[in-house]
Coordinates of C-alpha atoms in Angstrom, one line a residue:
A1 CA 0.0 0.0 0.0
A2 CA 2.9 2.3 0.6
A3 CA 4.1 1.9 -3.0
K4 CA 0.9 3.4 -4.3
D5 CA 1.6 6.6 -2.4
T6 CA 4.9 7.3 -4.1
P7 CA 5.0 10.2 -6.5
E8 CA 6.2 8.0 -9.4
V9 CA 3.1 5.7 -9.1
A10 CA 0.8 8.7 -8.9
E11 CA 2.5 10.3 -11.9
A12 CA 2.2 7.0 -13.9
E13 CA -1.5 6.7 -13.0
E14 CA -2.0 10.3 -14.2
N15 CA -0.1 9.6 -17.4
S16 CA -2.2 6.5 -18.0
E17 CA -5.4 8.5 -17.5
V18 CA -4.1 11.3 -19.9
V19 CA -3.4 8.6 -22.5
E20 CA -6.8 7.1 -22.1
A21 CA -8.5 10.5 -22.3
E22 CA -6.5 11.3 -25.5
E23 CA -7.4 7.9 -27.1
T24 CA -11.1 8.5 -26.2
S25 CA -10.9 12.0 -27.7
Q26 CA -9.2 10.6 -30.8
V27 CA -11.9 7.9 -31.2
A28 CA -14.6 10.6 -30.7
N29 CA -13.0 12.8 -33.4
E30 CA -12.7 9.9 -35.8
E31 CA -16.4 9.0 -35.3
T32 CA -17.4 12.7 -35.7
S33 CA -15.3 12.8 -38.9
E34 CA -17.0 9.7 -40.2
V35 CA -20.5 11.1 -39.4
A36 CA -19.5 14.3 -41.2
E37 CA -18.3 12.3 -44.2
V38 CA -21.6 10.4 -44.3
E39 CA -23.6 13.6 -44.1
K40 CA -21.5 15.1 -46.9
T41 CA -22.0 12.0 -49.0
E42 CA -25.8 12.2 -48.3
E43 CA -25.8 15.9 -49.3
T44 CA -23.8 15.2 -52.4
S45 CA -26.1 12.4 -53.3
E46 CA -29.1 14.7 -52.8
V47 CA -27.5 17.3 -55.0
A48 CA -26.8 14.7 -57.7
K49 CA -30.4 13.5 -57.5
A50 CA -31.7 17.1 -57.8
E51 CA -29.4 17.6 -60.8
E52 CA -30.6 14.4 -62.4
T53 CA -34.2 15.4 -61.8
S54 CA -33.5 18.8 -63.3
E55 CA -31.9 17.1 -66.4
V56 CA -34.9 14.8 -66.8
A57 CA -37.3 17.7 -66.5
T58 CA -35.2 19.6 -69.2
V59 CA -35.3 16.6 -71.5
E60 CA -39.1 16.3 -71.0
E61 CA -39.5 20.0 -71.7
T62 CA -37.3 19.7 -74.8
S63 CA -39.4 16.7 -75.9
E64 CA -42.6 18.7 -75.5
V65 CA -41.2 21.6 -77.4
A66 CA -40.2 19.2 -80.2
K67 CA -43.6 17.6 -80.2
T68 CA -45.2 21.1 -80.4
E69 CA -43.0 22.0 -83.3
D70 CA -43.8 18.8 -85.1
T71 CA -47.5 19.3 -84.5
S72 CA -47.1 22.9 -85.8
K73 CA -45.4 21.6 -88.9
V74 CA -48.2 19.0 -89.5
V75 CA -50.8 21.8 -89.1
E76 CA -49.0 24.0 -91.6
A77 CA -48.8 21.1 -94.1
I78 CA -52.5 20.5 -93.7
E79 CA -53.3 24.2 -94.2
E80 CA -51.1 24.3 -97.3
T81 CA -52.8 21.1 -98.7
S82 CA -56.1 22.7 -98.0
K83 CA -55.1 25.9 -99.9
V84 CA -53.9 23.8 -102.9
V85 CA -57.2 21.9 -102.9
E86 CA -59.2 25.2 -102.8
E87 CA -57.1 26.6 -105.6
T88 CA -57.5 23.5 -107.7
E89 CA -61.3 23.6 -107.2
I90 CA -61.4 27.3 -108.2
L91 CA -59.3 26.5 -111.3
E92 CA -61.8 23.7 -112.2
V93 CA -64.7 26.0 -111.8
V94 CA -63.0 28.6 -114.0
K95 CA -62.2 26.0 -116.7
A96 CA -65.8 24.8 -116.6
E97 CA -67.0 28.3 -117.0
E98 CA -64.6 28.9 -119.9
T99 CA -65.8 25.6 -121.5
E100 CA -69.4 26.7 -121.2
N101 CA -68.6 30.1 -122.7
T102 CA -66.7 28.4 -125.6
N103 CA -69.6 26.0 -126.2
A104 CA -72.1 28.9 -126.1
K105 CA -70.0 30.7 -128.7
I106 CA -69.9 27.6 -130.9
V107 CA -73.7 27.2 -130.6
D108 CA -74.2 31.0 -131.4
A109 CA -71.8 30.7 -134.4
A110 CA -73.6 27.6 -135.7
A111 CA -77.0 29.3 -135.4

């Protein structure tokens, strides 16, 4: 029991406690660091997901614009076809009228 009371033993016990405290502190720091890394990874992952979602949205919007443009082209083509049909019908009416006039002139000349 007398040996425990010597200054060397007391100092050795204090050193041992200091070493244990430093080791505990180091473990705590490493765990905190790991938690921080996991949180950073999660944040990075969330940012990546947000960017991917944004890119998907952009692709969908681009696709919708392309569809709208295609639809617009189809509508224009239909309108142009409709105009051609109308013009053709008008020409046919004009030709028919000219033919009637010509036939009337032939009949008048014959009479």
